[in-house]
Amino acid sequence: MKKLIALFLLSAGLSVGAQAQKHYNDKVPAPVKASFAQQFPGTSPRWEMEAGQYVAHFRQRRQDVSVQYAADGTRTRMEEELKVWQLPLPVIEYMEQHYGDAPKEGAKVTRANGEINYEATVKGREVLFDASCTVLEEEVK
């Protein structure tokens, strides 16, 4: 009986979470939707709110992509999933030297000003590197 109740509560929680995300798609401001449609025509994203900005999640060329916008439709950040072998070698070497393992996930981050950064994740830590592979910040997830 306890397993049945736990299963029911889990199902109800997942259902509510899914409805909340679908519902958010209707709350994205028109300038944000227009900017996204111009930059990524024919793409249907899943929208979320993160740090006061609108984030579109979608797949492009078999990779996960997240694009972040201000309310006026200005793109502020784009994050593209990378395979670990696509990360710059100094990033991989840093993670191996400091965390004893190669990254498990990687991403290329392009900021509004065109600046490129790389993210690498291993053992619950996310490390952000600049384009020359210098560590900018480390975060425990």
mmCIF file with all atom_site columns, C-alpha atoms in Angstrom:
data_model
loop_
_atom_site.group_PDB
_atom_site.id
_atom_site.type_symbol
_atom_site.label_atom_id
_atom_site.label_alt_id
_atom_site.label_comp_id
_atom_site.label_asym_id
_atom_site.label_entity_id
_atom_site.label_seq_id
_atom_site.pdbx_PDB_ins_code
_atom_site.Cartn_x
_atom_site.Cartn_y
_atom_site.Cartn_z
_atom_site.occupancy
_atom_site.B_iso_or_equiv
_atom_site.pdbx_formal_charge
_atom_site.auth_seq_id
_atom_site.auth_comp_id
_atom_site.auth_asym_id
_atom_site.auth_atom_id
_atom_site.pdbx_PDB_model_num
ATOM 1   C CA . MET A 1 1   ? 0.000  0.000  0.000   1.00 0.00 ? 1   MET A CA 1
ATOM 2   C CA . LYS A 1 2   ? 2.872  2.411  0.823   1.00 0.00 ? 2   LYS A CA 1
ATOM 3   C CA . LYS A 1 3   ? 4.407  1.754  -2.598  1.00 0.00 ? 3   LYS A CA 1
ATOM 4   C CA . LEU A 1 4   ? 1.093  2.506  -4.286  1.00 0.00 ? 4   LEU A CA 1
ATOM 5   C CA . ILE A 1 5   ? 0.738  5.818  -2.431  1.00 0.00 ? 5   ILE A CA 1
ATOM 6   C CA . ALA A 1 6   ? 4.354  6.771  -3.230  1.00 0.00 ? 6   ALA A CA 1
ATOM 7   C CA . LEU A 1 7   ? 3.805  5.952  -6.902  1.00 0.00 ? 7   LEU A CA 1
ATOM 8   C CA . PHE A 1 8   ? 0.637  8.047  -6.971  1.00 0.00 ? 8   PHE A CA 1
ATOM 9   C CA . LEU A 1 9   ? 2.375  11.033 -5.364  1.00 0.00 ? 9   LEU A CA 1
ATOM 10  C CA . LEU A 1 10  ? 5.296  10.763 -7.767  1.00 0.00 ? 10  LEU A CA 1
ATOM 11  C CA . SER A 1 11  ? 2.948  10.627 -10.772 1.00 0.00 ? 11  SER A CA 1
ATOM 12  C CA . ALA A 1 12  ? 0.963  13.608 -9.516  1.00 0.00 ? 12  ALA A CA 1
ATOM 13  C CA . GLY A 1 13  ? 4.140  15.630 -8.985  1.00 0.00 ? 13  GLY A CA 1
ATOM 14  C CA . LEU A 1 14  ? 5.444  14.908 -12.478 1.00 0.00 ? 14  LEU A CA 1
ATOM 15  C CA . SER A 1 15  ? 2.077  15.789 -13.973 1.00 0.00 ? 15  SER A CA 1
ATOM 16  C CA . VAL A 1 16  ? 1.956  19.155 -12.210 1.00 0.00 ? 16  VAL A CA 1
ATOM 17  C CA . GLY A 1 17  ? 5.536  19.938 -13.291 1.00 0.00 ? 17  GLY A CA 1
ATOM 18  C CA . ALA A 1 18  ? 4.768  19.168 -16.910 1.00 0.00 ? 18  ALA A CA 1
ATOM 19  C CA . GLN A 1 19  ? 1.678  21.375 -16.878 1.00 0.00 ? 19  GLN A CA 1
ATOM 20  C CA . ALA A 1 20  ? 3.624  24.268 -15.360 1.00 0.00 ? 20  ALA A CA 1
ATOM 21  C CA . GLN A 1 21  ? 6.162  24.262 -18.186 1.00 0.00 ? 21  GLN A CA 1
ATOM 22  C CA . LYS A 1 22  ? 3.540  24.025 -20.937 1.00 0.00 ? 22  LYS A CA 1
ATOM 23  C CA . HIS A 1 23  ? 1.604  26.842 -19.323 1.00 0.00 ? 23  HIS A CA 1
ATOM 24  C CA . TYR A 1 24  ? 4.687  29.090 -19.342 1.00 0.00 ? 24  TYR A CA 1
ATOM 25  C CA . ASN A 1 25  ? 4.936  29.036 -23.147 1.00 0.00 ? 25  ASN A CA 1
ATOM 26  C CA . ASP A 1 26  ? 1.920  31.376 -23.244 1.00 0.00 ? 26  ASP A CA 1
ATOM 27  C CA . LYS A 1 27  ? 3.604  33.973 -21.007 1.00 0.00 ? 27  LYS A CA 1
ATOM 28  C CA . VAL A 1 28  ? 6.629  34.744 -23.199 1.00 0.00 ? 28  VAL A CA 1
ATOM 29  C CA . PRO A 1 29  ? 6.496  38.392 -24.377 1.00 0.00 ? 29  PRO A CA 1
ATOM 30  C CA . ALA A 1 30  ? 5.922  39.042 -28.085 1.00 0.00 ? 30  ALA A CA 1
ATOM 31  C CA . PRO A 1 31  ? 9.363  40.701 -28.625 1.00 0.00 ? 31  PRO A CA 1
ATOM 32  C CA . VAL A 1 32  ? 11.088 37.598 -27.242 1.00 0.00 ? 32  VAL A CA 1
ATOM 33  C CA . LYS A 1 33  ? 9.049  35.242 -29.434 1.00 0.00 ? 33  LYS A CA 1
ATOM 34  C CA . ALA A 1 34  ? 9.658  37.427 -32.508 1.00 0.00 ? 34  ALA A CA 1
ATOM 35  C CA . SER A 1 35  ? 13.404 37.583 -31.902 1.00 0.00 ? 35  SER A CA 1
ATOM 36  C CA . PHE A 1 36  ? 13.574 33.813 -31.421 1.00 0.00 ? 36  PHE A CA 1
ATOM 37  C CA . ALA A 1 37  ? 11.492 33.135 -34.575 1.00 0.00 ? 37  ALA A CA 1
ATOM 38  C CA . GLN A 1 38  ? 13.778 35.397 -36.631 1.00 0.00 ? 38  GLN A CA 1
ATOM 39  C CA . GLN A 1 39  ? 16.956 33.733 -35.349 1.00 0.00 ? 39  GLN A CA 1
ATOM 40  C CA . PHE A 1 40  ? 15.686 30.132 -35.385 1.00 0.00 ? 40  PHE A CA 1
ATOM 41  C CA . PRO A 1 41  ? 12.858 29.895 -37.950 1.00 0.00 ? 41  PRO A CA 1
ATOM 42  C CA . GLY A 1 42  ? 10.690 26.792 -37.837 1.00 0.00 ? 42  GLY A CA 1
ATOM 43  C CA . THR A 1 43  ? 11.878 25.799 -34.354 1.00 0.00 ? 43  THR A CA 1
ATOM 44  C CA . SER A 1 44  ? 9.460  25.103 -31.495 1.00 0.00 ? 44  SER A CA 1
ATOM 45  C CA . PRO A 1 45  ? 11.183 25.682 -28.153 1.00 0.00 ? 45  PRO A CA 1
ATOM 46  C CA . ARG A 1 46  ? 10.208 24.852 -24.594 1.00 0.00 ? 46  ARG A CA 1
ATOM 47  C CA . TRP A 1 47  ? 10.299 28.093 -22.600 1.00 0.00 ? 47  TRP A CA 1
ATOM 48  C CA . GLU A 1 48  ? 11.459 28.604 -19.024 1.00 0.00 ? 48  GLU A CA 1
ATOM 49  C CA . MET A 1 49  ? 12.271 31.560 -16.824 1.00 0.00 ? 49  MET A CA 1
ATOM 50  C CA . GLU A 1 50  ? 15.793 31.753 -15.373 1.00 0.00 ? 50  GLU A CA 1
ATOM 51  C CA . ALA A 1 51  ? 17.282 34.654 -13.408 1.00 0.00 ? 51  ALA A CA 1
ATOM 52  C CA . GLY A 1 52  ? 14.620 37.033 -14.737 1.00 0.00 ? 52  GLY A CA 1
ATOM 53  C CA . GLN A 1 53  ? 15.254 36.091 -18.368 1.00 0.00 ? 53  GLN A CA 1
ATOM 54  C CA . TYR A 1 54  ? 13.365 33.948 -20.880 1.00 0.00 ? 54  TYR A CA 1
ATOM 55  C CA . VAL A 1 55  ? 15.149 30.753 -21.922 1.00 0.00 ? 55  VAL A CA 1
ATOM 56  C CA . ALA A 1 56  ? 14.251 28.740 -25.026 1.00 0.00 ? 56  ALA A CA 1
ATOM 57  C CA . HIS A 1 57  ? 15.322 25.067 -25.015 1.00 0.00 ? 57  HIS A CA 1
ATOM 58  C CA . PHE A 1 58  ? 15.401 23.123 -28.288 1.00 0.00 ? 58  PHE A CA 1
ATOM 59  C CA . ARG A 1 59  ? 17.448 20.695 -30.378 1.00 0.00 ? 59  ARG A CA 1
ATOM 60  C CA . GLN A 1 60  ? 19.454 21.758 -33.423 1.00 0.00 ? 60  GLN A CA 1
ATOM 61  C CA . ARG A 1 61  ? 21.774 19.530 -35.454 1.00 0.00 ? 61  ARG A CA 1
ATOM 62  C CA . ARG A 1 62  ? 21.311 16.743 -32.864 1.00 0.00 ? 62  ARG A CA 1
ATOM 63  C CA . GLN A 1 63  ? 22.477 18.976 -30.012 1.00 0.00 ? 63  GLN A CA 1
ATOM 64  C CA . ASP A 1 64  ? 20.646 20.575 -27.097 1.00 0.00 ? 64  ASP A CA 1
ATOM 65  C CA . VAL A 1 65  ? 20.608 24.365 -27.330 1.00 0.00 ? 65  VAL A CA 1
ATOM 66  C CA . SER A 1 66  ? 19.448 26.995 -24.818 1.00 0.00 ? 66  SER A CA 1
ATOM 67  C CA . VAL A 1 67  ? 19.033 30.635 -25.788 1.00 0.00 ? 67  VAL A CA 1
ATOM 68  C CA . GLN A 1 68  ? 18.433 33.315 -23.181 1.00 0.00 ? 68  GLN A CA 1
ATOM 69  C CA . TYR A 1 69  ? 16.596 36.598 -23.865 1.00 0.00 ? 69  TYR A CA 1
ATOM 70  C CA . ALA A 1 70  ? 15.822 39.818 -22.012 1.00 0.00 ? 70  ALA A CA 1
ATOM 71  C CA . ALA A 1 71  ? 12.147 40.872 -21.996 1.00 0.00 ? 71  ALA A CA 1
ATOM 72  C CA . ASP A 1 72  ? 12.767 43.269 -24.910 1.00 0.00 ? 72  ASP A CA 1
ATOM 73  C CA . GLY A 1 73  ? 13.861 40.359 -27.149 1.00 0.00 ? 73  GLY A CA 1
ATOM 74  C CA . THR A 1 74  ? 17.609 40.968 -26.903 1.00 0.00 ? 74  THR A CA 1
ATOM 75  C CA . ARG A 1 75  ? 19.546 37.712 -26.945 1.00 0.00 ? 75  ARG A CA 1
ATOM 76  C CA . THR A 1 76  ? 21.887 37.670 -23.955 1.00 0.00 ? 76  THR A CA 1
ATOM 77  C CA . ARG A 1 77  ? 23.361 34.162 -24.059 1.00 0.00 ? 77  ARG A CA 1
ATOM 78  C CA . MET A 1 78  ? 23.363 30.970 -26.108 1.00 0.00 ? 78  MET A CA 1
ATOM 79  C CA . GLU A 1 79  ? 24.537 27.618 -24.801 1.00 0.00 ? 79  GLU A CA 1
ATOM 80  C CA . GLU A 1 80  ? 25.202 24.735 -27.200 1.00 0.00 ? 80  GLU A CA 1
ATOM 81  C CA . GLU A 1 81  ? 25.831 21.197 -25.994 1.00 0.00 ? 81  GLU A CA 1
ATOM 82  C CA . LEU A 1 82  ? 29.234 19.804 -26.983 1.00 0.00 ? 82  LEU A CA 1
ATOM 83  C CA . LYS A 1 83  ? 30.474 16.247 -26.909 1.00 0.00 ? 83  LYS A CA 1
ATOM 84  C CA . VAL A 1 84  ? 33.367 15.990 -24.469 1.00 0.00 ? 84  VAL A CA 1
ATOM 85  C CA . TRP A 1 85  ? 35.850 15.428 -27.306 1.00 0.00 ? 85  TRP A CA 1
ATOM 86  C CA . GLN A 1 86  ? 34.702 18.750 -28.839 1.00 0.00 ? 86  GLN A CA 1
ATOM 87  C CA . LEU A 1 87  ? 35.915 20.742 -25.808 1.00 0.00 ? 87  LEU A CA 1
ATOM 88  C CA . PRO A 1 88  ? 39.339 22.388 -26.146 1.00 0.00 ? 88  PRO A CA 1
ATOM 89  C CA . LEU A 1 89  ? 42.110 20.062 -24.935 1.00 0.00 ? 89  LEU A CA 1
ATOM 90  C CA . PRO A 1 90  ? 43.241 22.430 -22.123 1.00 0.00 ? 90  PRO A CA 1
ATOM 91  C CA . VAL A 1 91  ? 39.712 22.282 -20.660 1.00 0.00 ? 91  VAL A CA 1
ATOM 92  C CA . ILE A 1 92  ? 39.758 18.485 -20.606 1.00 0.00 ? 92  ILE A CA 1
ATOM 93  C CA . GLU A 1 93  ? 43.286 18.441 -19.123 1.00 0.00 ? 93  GLU A CA 1
ATOM 94  C CA . TYR A 1 94  ? 42.306 20.932 -16.390 1.00 0.00 ? 94  TYR A CA 1
ATOM 95  C CA . MET A 1 95  ? 39.332 18.819 -15.356 1.00 0.00 ? 95  MET A CA 1
ATOM 96  C CA . GLU A 1 96  ? 41.464 15.655 -15.273 1.00 0.00 ? 96  GLU A CA 1
ATOM 97  C CA . GLN A 1 97  ? 44.217 17.333 -13.227 1.00 0.00 ? 97  GLN A CA 1
ATOM 98  C CA . HIS A 1 98  ? 41.911 19.055 -10.712 1.00 0.00 ? 98  HIS A CA 1
ATOM 99  C CA . TYR A 1 99  ? 39.067 16.537 -10.441 1.00 0.00 ? 99  TYR A CA 1
ATOM 100 C CA . GLY A 1 100 ? 40.741 13.279 -11.436 1.00 0.00 ? 100 GLY A CA 1
ATOM 101 C CA . ASP A 1 101 ? 38.354 12.625 -14.307 1.00 0.00 ? 101 ASP A CA 1
ATOM 102 C CA . ALA A 1 102 ? 37.464 13.844 -17.774 1.00 0.00 ? 102 ALA A CA 1
ATOM 103 C CA . PRO A 1 103 ? 34.376 16.053 -18.093 1.00 0.00 ? 103 PRO A CA 1
ATOM 104 C CA . LYS A 1 104 ? 31.060 14.230 -18.392 1.00 0.00 ? 104 LYS A CA 1
ATOM 105 C CA . GLU A 1 105 ? 29.307 17.136 -20.152 1.00 0.00 ? 105 GLU A CA 1
ATOM 106 C CA . GLY A 1 106 ? 30.435 20.165 -22.121 1.00 0.00 ? 106 GLY A CA 1
ATOM 107 C CA . ALA A 1 107 ? 28.965 23.284 -23.653 1.00 0.00 ? 107 ALA A CA 1
ATOM 108 C CA . LYS A 1 108 ? 29.952 26.282 -25.733 1.00 0.00 ? 108 LYS A CA 1
ATOM 109 C CA . VAL A 1 109 ? 28.522 29.532 -24.348 1.00 0.00 ? 109 VAL A CA 1
ATOM 110 C CA . THR A 1 110 ? 28.209 32.594 -26.575 1.00 0.00 ? 110 THR A CA 1
ATOM 111 C CA . ARG A 1 111 ? 27.409 35.850 -24.786 1.00 0.00 ? 111 ARG A CA 1
ATOM 112 C CA . ALA A 1 112 ? 25.599 38.859 -26.294 1.00 0.00 ? 112 ALA A CA 1
ATOM 113 C CA . ASN A 1 113 ? 28.902 40.625 -27.016 1.00 0.00 ? 113 ASN A CA 1
ATOM 114 C CA . GLY A 1 114 ? 30.176 37.598 -28.979 1.00 0.00 ? 114 GLY A CA 1
ATOM 115 C CA . GLU A 1 115 ? 32.469 36.409 -26.190 1.00 0.00 ? 115 GLU A CA 1
ATOM 116 C CA . ILE A 1 116 ? 32.847 32.629 -26.197 1.00 0.00 ? 116 ILE A CA 1
ATOM 117 C CA . ASN A 1 117 ? 33.205 30.542 -23.048 1.00 0.00 ? 117 ASN A CA 1
ATOM 118 C CA . TYR A 1 118 ? 33.244 26.817 -22.393 1.00 0.00 ? 118 TYR A CA 1
ATOM 119 C CA . GLU A 1 119 ? 31.509 24.901 -19.601 1.00 0.00 ? 119 GLU A CA 1
ATOM 120 C CA . ALA A 1 120 ? 32.653 21.511 -18.403 1.00 0.00 ? 120 ALA A CA 1
ATOM 121 C CA . THR A 1 121 ? 30.939 19.367 -15.767 1.00 0.00 ? 121 THR A CA 1
ATOM 122 C CA . VAL A 1 122 ? 32.371 16.534 -13.685 1.00 0.00 ? 122 VAL A CA 1
ATOM 123 C CA . LYS A 1 123 ? 31.630 15.083 -10.234 1.00 0.00 ? 123 LYS A CA 1
ATOM 124 C CA . GLY A 1 124 ? 28.936 17.643 -9.413  1.00 0.00 ? 124 GLY A CA 1
ATOM 125 C CA . ARG A 1 125 ? 31.109 20.612 -10.362 1.00 0.00 ? 125 ARG A CA 1
ATOM 126 C CA . GLU A 1 126 ? 30.638 22.973 -13.275 1.00 0.00 ? 126 GLU A CA 1
ATOM 127 C CA . VAL A 1 127 ? 33.659 24.970 -14.419 1.00 0.00 ? 127 VAL A CA 1
ATOM 128 C CA . LEU A 1 128 ? 33.440 27.956 -16.769 1.00 0.00 ? 128 LEU A CA 1
ATOM 129 C CA . PHE A 1 129 ? 36.441 28.784 -18.986 1.00 0.00 ? 129 PHE A CA 1
ATOM 130 C CA . ASP A 1 130 ? 37.105 31.737 -21.260 1.00 0.00 ? 130 ASP A CA 1
ATOM 131 C CA . ALA A 1 131 ? 38.099 31.271 -24.915 1.00 0.00 ? 131 ALA A CA 1
ATOM 132 C CA . SER A 1 132 ? 41.770 30.920 -23.953 1.00 0.00 ? 132 SER A CA 1
ATOM 133 C CA . CYS A 1 133 ? 40.782 28.152 -21.471 1.00 0.00 ? 133 CYS A CA 1
ATOM 134 C CA . THR A 1 134 ? 41.442 30.189 -18.329 1.00 0.00 ? 134 THR A CA 1
ATOM 135 C CA . VAL A 1 135 ? 39.101 29.305 -15.455 1.00 0.00 ? 135 VAL A CA 1
ATOM 136 C CA . LEU A 1 136 ? 36.504 32.027 -14.836 1.00 0.00 ? 136 LEU A CA 1
ATOM 137 C CA . GLU A 1 137 ? 34.434 30.341 -12.140 1.00 0.00 ? 137 GLU A CA 1
ATOM 138 C CA . GLU A 1 138 ? 33.749 27.014 -10.483 1.00 0.00 ? 138 GLU A CA 1
ATOM 139 C CA . GLU A 1 139 ? 30.375 26.034 -9.102  1.00 0.00 ? 139 GLU A CA 1
ATOM 140 C CA . VAL A 1 140 ? 29.185 23.058 -7.091  1.00 0.00 ? 140 VAL A CA 1
ATOM 141 C CA . LYS A 1 141 ? 25.890 21.767 -8.490  1.00 0.00 ? 141 LYS A CA 1
#
